[in-house]
Every structure is written in structure tokens, then in C-alpha cells.
Amino acid sequence: NVPVLATTATANDRVANDVQSQLGQNIILQRGSLVRKSLKLQNIDMPSPAARMAWLAQHIPTLPGSGIVYTLTQRDAERVTEWLKINNISAEAYHAAISDREDGSSVREEREQQLLNNEIKVLVATVALGMGFDKPDLGFVIHFQRPASVVHYYQQVGRAGRAVDEAYGILLCGEEDDHIADYFIRNAFPPQQHISDILKVLNESENGMSVLELQSALNLRKSQIEKTIKFLTVESPSPVTKINTKWHATAIASSYQLNQTYIDEITRIRQAEQQQMRKYMKHPDCLMAFLQAALDDPSPTACGRCKNCNPGLLLDEKYDNQLANCAEMFLRRSHQPILPRKKW
């Protein structure tokens, strides 16, 4: 007799209030405890990417079961994967740019299954490995870089230790973290000029235009066009609509403007979330209690298992200098592959 059930894995008061504002005030709100008793949390400030890669190669083989290493970028997912393979660790990369095979089979699904079956030691993933992936016996989740927010971090690290007595949640912090975070915040919304250019050519088109035709008419990359259109389609009312394979301007296209006040508020929230993650990295007391309080758990309590509660339970933060030198050389020779022209 429940007409609507709205669920989410992790929600602070802001998210819960947002859900309530959309569904109405006459709902029953239920929240469970955020404590994961099997999870041992540890933060390690290690600015150099080479040092972090050396630490991964040295310590991953000693960790229980199989696990996930999260990176902020697709490029880092590929580089860390290649580095681990060089060091005889069974690893695969996972991110949104991994294409399906020519026969239509999904490479990403295959790699998910490899991790589920413990056929690989580690899956090196971006946030593309998100909601819906559940491996109860995941032994560790390591973040190669600091994630965007406490919500992101808890959702990802909380994949470990669901059905095992002991699992590790290790957060590595690097010198590039702030730069990457600022880039994502700055580029979260398409610029007004891109919007104006796309709407102008669609208004002038009698039969609509495909993304490829828009690319021919505009000095914009395909990814920029797709990102802008994706943003416009979720606006209400939307200034664009798709009929078959082509995009058309709607009646409001000529008067549409970005809601700058909304964008500024979202940007402010994202910057505050990053500042909260910086505080978490340097937090001197219980790390699990910090996450509970940050996610508005009504009764945060010390876990007794994190680095700050019981340092003897956690991993050595040292790494082999010779291995770090090898990682530095590996990063220097890392290259960006150029795809054959026929694939462009």
C-alpha cells in the first residue's frame, strides 16, 4: 500500500530535503546508520603521483581479496592500470570511454564480471563504476586522488566490507587534486556562447540538424555539442527537442538564457564540498565519525578501527624509493595514443 518508495544509498539533509520538497511533506523518512564496522579507514597525504603508484604496487598484493582503485580521470585510470600490470598485478581499467566490441558485447560488463568473480586483483575505475555495482566481499577501496565530496567518497569507499569482517578504505591525496577538482567545477555547465551558437543554427534550420551536422556548422567539438545539448534537454521547458535523429529548436529557444544564479549556487556548493574533503584529509579524530557527521547522521560515534582511533590496525605508509623512481620514469614516458583517422 505504498504508492511511491524513493531510495538512495547515501543522503545528507540537503539531499533528503530535496527529495521531500519534490514528493511532498506528507512522507515517512527513514534513515539507517552509516557505520560500516568492518571498514578500516586511512588517509595518506602523498603529493607525488609516482610515490602513490609505488605505494600501490607495493601494498595491493598484501591486501585481502580483490578491490577497486578510484581515479579522477580516465587517463589516470589507464596509466595506473598499465603500471600495476607492469608490476605483475592483475588489473583492468574501467571508465566511460571504453567502447563496446564490434560484435556489440560490453567490455565494461566483462570487466565488472571479472572483479565479481575475483579473476582480477583490482579494477582501476573512474566514477563510471557507480550505482548498481555490488560485490559484498570487496576487500579494499583505494582512492588514487581525493574525490569530489564526502557523499562521493562514502558511496565509493562503502562498497568495501559489506560481507567480510575486514576491509580497507584508503584515501591517497595528491598535488594534482585541487587542480582536477577546480577543472570539473569550472566545466560543469556549458558556456552561454556554446548555447547561443547551437540554438542560433537550430533556429535557422528548417529540418533540424544532427550532432554531425551541428559539428560541420559550428566551430565546436562533438563532445562540446553533446554536452551542451544534454544540458539543454533537462531544462524545463527545454529549448531543444529531438525528432528521429535530428535536433530542433523549440518556441522558447530564441529567448533562452542560462540561469546564472542557479549556476553560481551549484558552484558554491561544489567548492564547499571540496573544502570539506580537505578537512577530512587532515581530521585528527575518528574518520568514520567525521563522515557520519558530514552526512548528517544523528548519532556519530568513534569506530575504533580507523587510523586515528587505532593506528596499529592500518597499513604502512612507506614506499620503496627505487620503485618510486621507476614510477617516475614510467610517467615521463607515458603517452597519449592517437587513434586512426577512420575512427574519428
Short mmCIF file of C-alpha atoms in Angstrom, two decimals:
data_model
loop_
_atom_site.label_atom_id
_atom_site.label_comp_id
_atom_site.label_asym_id
_atom_site.label_seq_id
_atom_site.Cartn_x
_atom_site.Cartn_y
_atom_site.Cartn_z
CA ASN A 1 0.00 0.00 0.00
CA VAL A 2 2.95 2.34 -0.53
CA PRO A 3 2.40 4.37 -3.73
CA VAL A 4 5.98 5.72 -4.00
CA LEU A 5 9.24 4.48 -2.49
CA ALA A 6 12.20 6.84 -3.00
CA THR A 7 15.59 5.39 -2.07
CA THR A 8 19.20 6.50 -2.16
CA ALA A 9 22.41 4.90 -0.93
CA THR A 10 23.76 7.94 0.87
CA ALA A 11 21.97 11.22 1.55
CA ASN A 12 22.75 14.19 3.75
CA ASP A 13 19.98 16.51 4.97
CA ARG A 14 20.22 18.67 1.82
CA VAL A 15 19.50 15.68 -0.44
CA ALA A 16 16.76 14.34 1.84
CA ASN A 17 15.10 17.77 1.94
CA ASP A 18 15.31 17.99 -1.86
CA VAL A 19 13.55 14.63 -2.21
CA GLN A 20 10.93 15.68 0.31
CA SER A 21 10.31 19.00 -1.45
CA GLN A 22 9.58 17.15 -4.71
CA LEU A 23 7.42 14.36 -3.26
CA GLY A 24 5.60 16.42 -0.64
CA GLN A 25 5.82 16.86 3.11
CA ASN A 26 3.44 14.01 3.96
CA ILE A 27 6.05 11.27 3.56
CA ILE A 28 7.74 8.97 6.06
CA LEU A 29 11.51 9.50 6.14
CA GLN A 30 13.64 6.54 7.28
CA ARG A 31 17.43 6.56 7.64
CA GLY A 32 19.82 3.81 8.71
CA SER A 33 23.18 4.11 10.40
CA LEU A 34 26.16 4.89 8.18
CA VAL A 35 28.66 2.89 10.26
CA ARG A 36 30.41 0.05 8.43
CA LYS A 37 32.00 -1.94 11.24
CA SER A 38 34.31 -3.96 9.01
CA LEU A 39 35.82 -0.92 7.29
CA LYS A 40 39.24 0.41 8.32
CA LEU A 41 39.68 3.96 7.10
CA GLN A 42 43.06 5.57 6.50
CA ASN A 43 44.13 8.86 4.89
CA ILE A 44 47.62 9.23 3.41
CA ASP A 45 48.90 12.59 2.15
CA MET A 46 51.28 11.68 -0.68
CA PRO A 47 51.66 14.58 -3.15
CA SER A 48 53.77 12.82 -5.81
CA PRO A 49 51.86 10.62 -8.30
CA ALA A 50 54.97 8.44 -8.64
CA ALA A 51 55.09 7.87 -4.88
CA ARG A 52 51.41 6.87 -4.86
CA MET A 53 51.95 4.47 -7.74
CA ALA A 54 54.91 2.93 -5.92
CA TRP A 55 52.77 2.57 -2.78
CA LEU A 56 50.00 0.86 -4.78
CA ALA A 57 52.37 -1.59 -6.44
CA GLN A 58 53.96 -2.41 -3.09
CA HIS A 59 50.83 -2.78 -0.94
CA ILE A 60 47.98 -4.00 -3.17
CA PRO A 61 49.37 -7.58 -3.29
CA THR A 62 49.19 -7.70 0.54
CA LEU A 63 45.54 -6.61 0.77
CA PRO A 64 42.72 -9.12 1.29
CA GLY A 65 40.67 -10.30 -1.68
CA SER A 66 40.16 -8.05 -4.67
CA GLY A 67 39.24 -4.39 -4.79
CA ILE A 68 38.87 -1.08 -6.59
CA VAL A 69 41.25 1.83 -7.14
CA TYR A 70 39.35 5.02 -7.98
CA THR A 71 40.93 7.77 -10.09
CA LEU A 72 39.51 11.18 -11.01
CA THR A 73 40.34 10.97 -14.72
CA GLN A 74 40.18 8.38 -17.48
CA ARG A 75 43.83 9.00 -18.32
CA ASP A 76 44.90 8.16 -14.78
CA ALA A 77 42.75 5.03 -14.80
CA GLU A 78 44.63 3.79 -17.87
CA ARG A 79 48.07 4.81 -16.57
CA VAL A 80 47.61 3.25 -13.13
CA THR A 81 46.30 0.06 -14.73
CA GLU A 82 49.32 -0.21 -17.04
CA TRP A 83 51.67 0.45 -14.12
CA LEU A 84 50.09 -2.26 -11.96
CA LYS A 85 50.29 -4.75 -14.84
CA ILE A 86 53.98 -3.95 -15.29
CA ASN A 87 54.38 -4.87 -11.62
CA ASN A 88 52.64 -8.24 -12.08
CA ILE A 89 49.33 -7.19 -10.52
CA SER A 90 46.23 -8.38 -12.34
CA ALA A 91 44.36 -5.16 -13.14
CA GLU A 92 41.90 -3.73 -15.67
CA ALA A 93 40.75 -0.16 -16.38
CA TYR A 94 37.11 0.94 -16.25
CA HIS A 95 35.72 4.27 -17.45
CA ALA A 96 33.07 5.78 -19.71
CA ALA A 97 35.31 5.99 -22.79
CA ILE A 98 35.79 2.22 -23.03
CA SER A 99 33.89 1.20 -26.15
CA ASP A 100 31.94 -1.98 -26.77
CA ARG A 101 33.38 -4.57 -29.12
CA GLU A 102 32.40 -4.72 -32.78
CA ASP A 103 30.04 -7.62 -32.05
CA GLY A 104 28.17 -5.44 -29.53
CA SER A 105 29.46 -7.16 -26.38
CA SER A 106 30.25 -4.84 -23.49
CA VAL A 107 33.87 -4.63 -22.35
CA ARG A 108 32.86 -2.81 -19.18
CA GLU A 109 30.37 -5.51 -18.20
CA GLU A 110 33.03 -8.13 -18.82
CA ARG A 111 35.45 -6.31 -16.50
CA GLU A 112 32.79 -5.93 -13.83
CA GLN A 113 32.26 -9.69 -14.00
CA GLN A 114 36.00 -10.32 -13.76
CA LEU A 115 36.07 -8.37 -10.49
CA LEU A 116 32.92 -10.07 -9.19
CA ASN A 117 34.49 -13.48 -9.88
CA ASN A 118 37.86 -12.47 -8.34
CA GLU A 119 39.56 -13.12 -11.68
CA ILE A 120 41.50 -9.86 -11.28
CA LYS A 121 43.06 -8.32 -8.19
CA VAL A 122 41.94 -4.76 -8.87
CA LEU A 123 39.67 -2.72 -11.13
CA VAL A 124 41.03 0.81 -11.69
CA ALA A 125 37.92 2.92 -12.23
CA THR A 126 36.51 6.40 -12.53
CA VAL A 127 33.06 7.32 -11.19
CA ALA A 128 31.69 5.40 -14.20
CA LEU A 129 31.73 2.42 -11.81
CA GLY A 130 28.81 3.76 -9.84
CA MET A 131 25.40 2.87 -8.51
CA GLY A 132 24.29 -0.70 -9.08
CA PHE A 133 27.68 -2.39 -8.70
CA ASP A 134 27.59 -4.64 -5.66
CA LYS A 135 30.35 -7.04 -4.61
CA PRO A 136 29.78 -7.99 -0.96
CA ASP A 137 33.26 -9.44 -0.42
CA LEU A 138 35.23 -6.47 -1.79
CA GLY A 139 38.39 -6.35 0.33
CA PHE A 140 39.57 -2.78 -0.34
CA VAL A 141 38.73 0.51 -1.99
CA ILE A 142 41.65 2.88 -2.59
CA HIS A 143 41.32 6.43 -3.92
CA PHE A 144 44.32 7.49 -6.01
CA GLN A 145 43.08 11.10 -5.70
CA ARG A 146 40.69 12.95 -3.44
CA PRO A 147 37.07 12.64 -4.67
CA ALA A 148 34.64 15.49 -5.23
CA SER A 149 32.69 15.32 -1.98
CA VAL A 150 32.05 13.39 1.21
CA VAL A 151 28.95 11.89 -0.43
CA HIS A 152 31.01 10.65 -3.39
CA TYR A 153 33.69 9.31 -1.09
CA TYR A 154 31.38 7.46 1.27
CA GLN A 155 29.37 5.90 -1.58
CA GLN A 156 32.57 4.63 -3.19
CA VAL A 157 34.51 3.50 -0.11
CA GLY A 158 31.33 1.97 1.29
CA ARG A 159 31.42 -0.67 -1.46
CA ALA A 160 34.11 -2.46 0.56
CA GLY A 161 33.45 -4.72 3.52
CA ARG A 162 29.75 -5.37 3.06
CA ALA A 163 30.00 -9.09 3.80
CA VAL A 164 33.52 -9.55 5.19
CA ASP A 165 34.98 -8.97 8.65
CA GLU A 166 37.84 -6.79 7.47
CA ALA A 167 38.22 -4.36 4.57
CA TYR A 168 40.33 -1.28 3.89
CA GLY A 169 39.30 2.18 2.73
CA ILE A 170 42.44 4.13 1.82
CA LEU A 171 42.33 7.75 0.66
CA LEU A 172 45.51 9.00 -1.02
CA CYS A 173 45.84 12.75 -1.54
CA GLY A 174 47.99 14.21 -4.31
CA GLU A 175 49.32 17.51 -5.55
CA GLU A 176 47.01 17.48 -8.59
CA ASP A 177 43.75 17.03 -6.64
CA ASP A 178 42.79 20.70 -6.34
CA HIS A 179 43.59 21.38 -10.00
CA ILE A 180 41.41 18.50 -11.21
CA ALA A 181 38.57 19.43 -8.84
CA ASP A 182 38.64 23.07 -9.98
CA TYR A 183 38.58 21.96 -13.63
CA PHE A 184 35.47 19.83 -13.11
CA ILE A 185 33.73 22.63 -11.20
CA ARG A 186 34.54 25.22 -13.90
CA ASN A 187 33.34 22.94 -16.68
CA ALA A 188 30.22 21.57 -15.03
CA PHE A 189 27.98 23.80 -17.19
CA PRO A 190 28.30 24.69 -20.89
CA PRO A 191 29.23 28.32 -21.61
CA GLN A 192 26.49 30.68 -22.78
CA GLN A 193 28.31 31.19 -26.09
CA HIS A 194 28.06 27.47 -26.95
CA ILE A 195 24.36 27.52 -26.10
CA SER A 196 23.74 30.64 -28.19
CA ASP A 197 25.63 29.26 -31.20
CA ILE A 198 23.77 25.93 -31.17
CA LEU A 199 20.33 27.50 -30.70
CA LYS A 200 21.04 30.04 -33.47
CA VAL A 201 21.81 27.41 -36.12
CA LEU A 202 18.89 25.22 -34.99
CA ASN A 203 16.54 28.23 -35.25
CA GLU A 204 17.76 28.84 -38.78
CA SER A 205 17.39 25.20 -39.80
CA GLU A 206 14.09 24.16 -41.39
CA ASN A 207 14.55 20.40 -40.96
CA GLY A 208 16.63 20.21 -37.80
CA MET A 209 20.24 19.08 -37.50
CA SER A 210 22.10 16.02 -36.28
CA VAL A 211 25.12 16.32 -33.99
CA LEU A 212 27.36 15.68 -37.00
CA GLU A 213 25.66 18.47 -38.96
CA LEU A 214 25.98 20.81 -35.98
CA GLN A 215 29.67 19.97 -35.83
CA SER A 216 30.04 20.91 -39.50
CA ALA A 217 28.22 24.22 -38.99
CA LEU A 218 29.95 25.28 -35.77
CA ASN A 219 33.50 25.66 -34.55
CA LEU A 220 32.82 23.24 -31.69
CA ARG A 221 33.99 19.73 -30.86
CA LYS A 222 31.50 16.87 -30.86
CA SER A 223 31.90 16.47 -27.09
CA GLN A 224 31.11 20.18 -26.55
CA ILE A 225 27.96 19.93 -28.68
CA GLU A 226 26.78 16.75 -26.95
CA LYS A 227 27.43 18.21 -23.50
CA THR A 228 25.50 21.41 -24.34
CA ILE A 229 22.53 19.55 -25.83
CA LYS A 230 22.43 17.16 -22.87
CA PHE A 231 22.23 20.16 -20.55
CA LEU A 232 19.51 21.84 -22.62
CA THR A 233 17.33 18.72 -22.77
CA VAL A 234 16.90 18.62 -18.99
CA GLU A 235 15.89 22.28 -18.79
CA SER A 236 12.18 22.86 -18.19
CA PRO A 237 10.86 23.94 -20.61
CA SER A 238 13.61 22.77 -22.94
CA PRO A 239 14.76 24.98 -25.85
CA VAL A 240 15.55 21.88 -27.95
CA THR A 241 13.74 18.68 -28.88
CA LYS A 242 14.79 15.59 -30.80
CA ILE A 243 12.71 14.22 -33.68
CA ASN A 244 14.08 10.96 -35.03
CA THR A 245 17.83 11.62 -35.39
CA LYS A 246 17.74 15.42 -35.59
CA TRP A 247 17.60 18.23 -33.06
CA HIS A 248 15.14 21.10 -33.43
CA ALA A 249 14.72 24.41 -31.65
CA THR A 250 11.51 24.86 -29.64
CA ALA A 251 9.44 28.02 -29.27
CA ILE A 252 11.48 29.30 -26.30
CA ALA A 253 14.88 28.87 -27.98
CA SER A 254 15.16 32.50 -29.10
CA SER A 255 14.67 33.84 -25.56
CA TYR A 256 16.53 31.16 -23.60
CA GLN A 257 19.27 32.27 -21.18
CA LEU A 258 21.32 30.38 -18.62
CA ASN A 259 20.15 30.74 -15.02
CA GLN A 260 23.38 32.25 -13.71
CA THR A 261 22.08 32.48 -10.13
CA TYR A 262 21.47 28.72 -10.12
CA ILE A 263 24.90 28.02 -11.60
CA ASP A 264 26.62 30.25 -9.03
CA GLU A 265 24.83 28.45 -6.20
CA ILE A 266 25.78 25.00 -7.50
CA THR A 267 29.38 26.18 -7.91
CA ARG A 268 29.41 27.46 -4.33
CA ILE A 269 28.12 24.10 -3.07
CA ARG A 270 30.77 22.17 -5.02
CA GLN A 271 33.55 24.39 -3.67
CA ALA A 272 32.25 23.90 -0.12
CA GLU A 273 32.22 20.13 -0.68
CA GLN A 274 35.86 20.23 -1.73
CA GLN A 275 36.77 22.23 1.35
CA GLN A 276 35.02 19.61 3.49
CA MET A 277 37.13 16.89 1.85
CA ARG A 278 40.29 18.86 2.64
CA LYS A 279 39.19 18.98 6.28
CA TYR A 280 38.55 15.24 6.22
CA MET A 281 42.09 14.57 4.98
CA LYS A 282 43.54 16.42 7.98
CA HIS A 283 40.95 15.35 10.58
CA PRO A 284 42.75 14.32 13.81
CA ASP A 285 39.89 12.30 15.33
CA CYS A 286 37.74 9.36 14.20
CA LEU A 287 37.40 9.33 10.40
CA MET A 288 34.16 7.32 10.39
CA ALA A 289 32.58 9.73 12.88
CA PHE A 290 33.61 12.64 10.61
CA LEU A 291 31.84 11.02 7.64
CA GLN A 292 28.75 10.32 9.76
CA ALA A 293 28.58 13.94 10.95
CA ALA A 294 29.21 15.30 7.45
CA LEU A 295 26.33 13.18 6.12
CA ASP A 296 24.06 14.33 8.96
CA ASP A 297 23.90 11.01 10.77
CA PRO A 298 22.12 11.92 14.05
CA SER A 299 24.49 9.87 16.26
CA PRO A 300 28.11 9.82 15.01
CA THR A 301 30.34 7.58 17.15
CA ALA A 302 34.03 6.65 17.11
CA CYS A 303 34.64 3.46 15.12
CA GLY A 304 37.74 2.22 16.95
CA ARG A 305 39.20 0.87 13.68
CA CYS A 306 40.39 3.85 11.62
CA LYS A 307 43.92 5.24 11.50
CA ASN A 308 43.16 7.87 14.15
CA CYS A 309 41.32 5.52 16.51
CA ASN A 310 43.76 2.61 16.32
CA PRO A 311 46.91 3.27 14.24
CA GLY A 312 48.16 -0.27 14.80
CA LEU A 313 45.41 -1.73 12.63
CA LEU A 314 46.28 0.15 9.48
CA LEU A 315 48.75 -0.10 6.59
CA ASP A 316 52.34 1.07 6.44
CA GLU A 317 52.52 4.44 4.69
CA LYS A 318 56.10 3.96 3.48
CA TYR A 319 57.03 3.01 -0.08
CA ASP A 320 60.15 1.77 -1.81
CA ASN A 321 62.19 4.68 -3.22
CA GLN A 322 63.56 2.61 -6.11
CA LEU A 323 60.02 1.64 -7.07
CA ALA A 324 59.03 5.32 -6.93
CA ASN A 325 61.92 6.18 -9.27
CA CYS A 326 60.69 3.53 -11.71
CA ALA A 327 57.18 5.01 -11.48
CA GLU A 328 58.61 8.47 -12.21
CA MET A 329 60.30 7.15 -15.35
CA PHE A 330 57.08 5.40 -16.35
CA LEU A 331 55.10 8.64 -16.02
CA ARG A 332 57.65 10.57 -18.07
CA ARG A 333 57.38 8.19 -20.98
CA SER A 334 53.59 7.84 -20.74
CA HIS A 335 51.98 8.92 -23.96
CA GLN A 336 48.54 9.75 -25.28
CA PRO A 337 47.66 7.33 -28.11
CA ILE A 338 46.49 8.89 -31.38
CA LEU A 339 43.57 6.93 -32.82
CA PRO A 340 43.46 6.07 -36.54
CA ARG A 341 41.71 8.73 -38.59
CA LYS A 342 38.95 6.35 -39.67
CA LYS A 343 37.79 6.24 -36.05
CA TRP A 344 37.37 10.00 -35.73
#
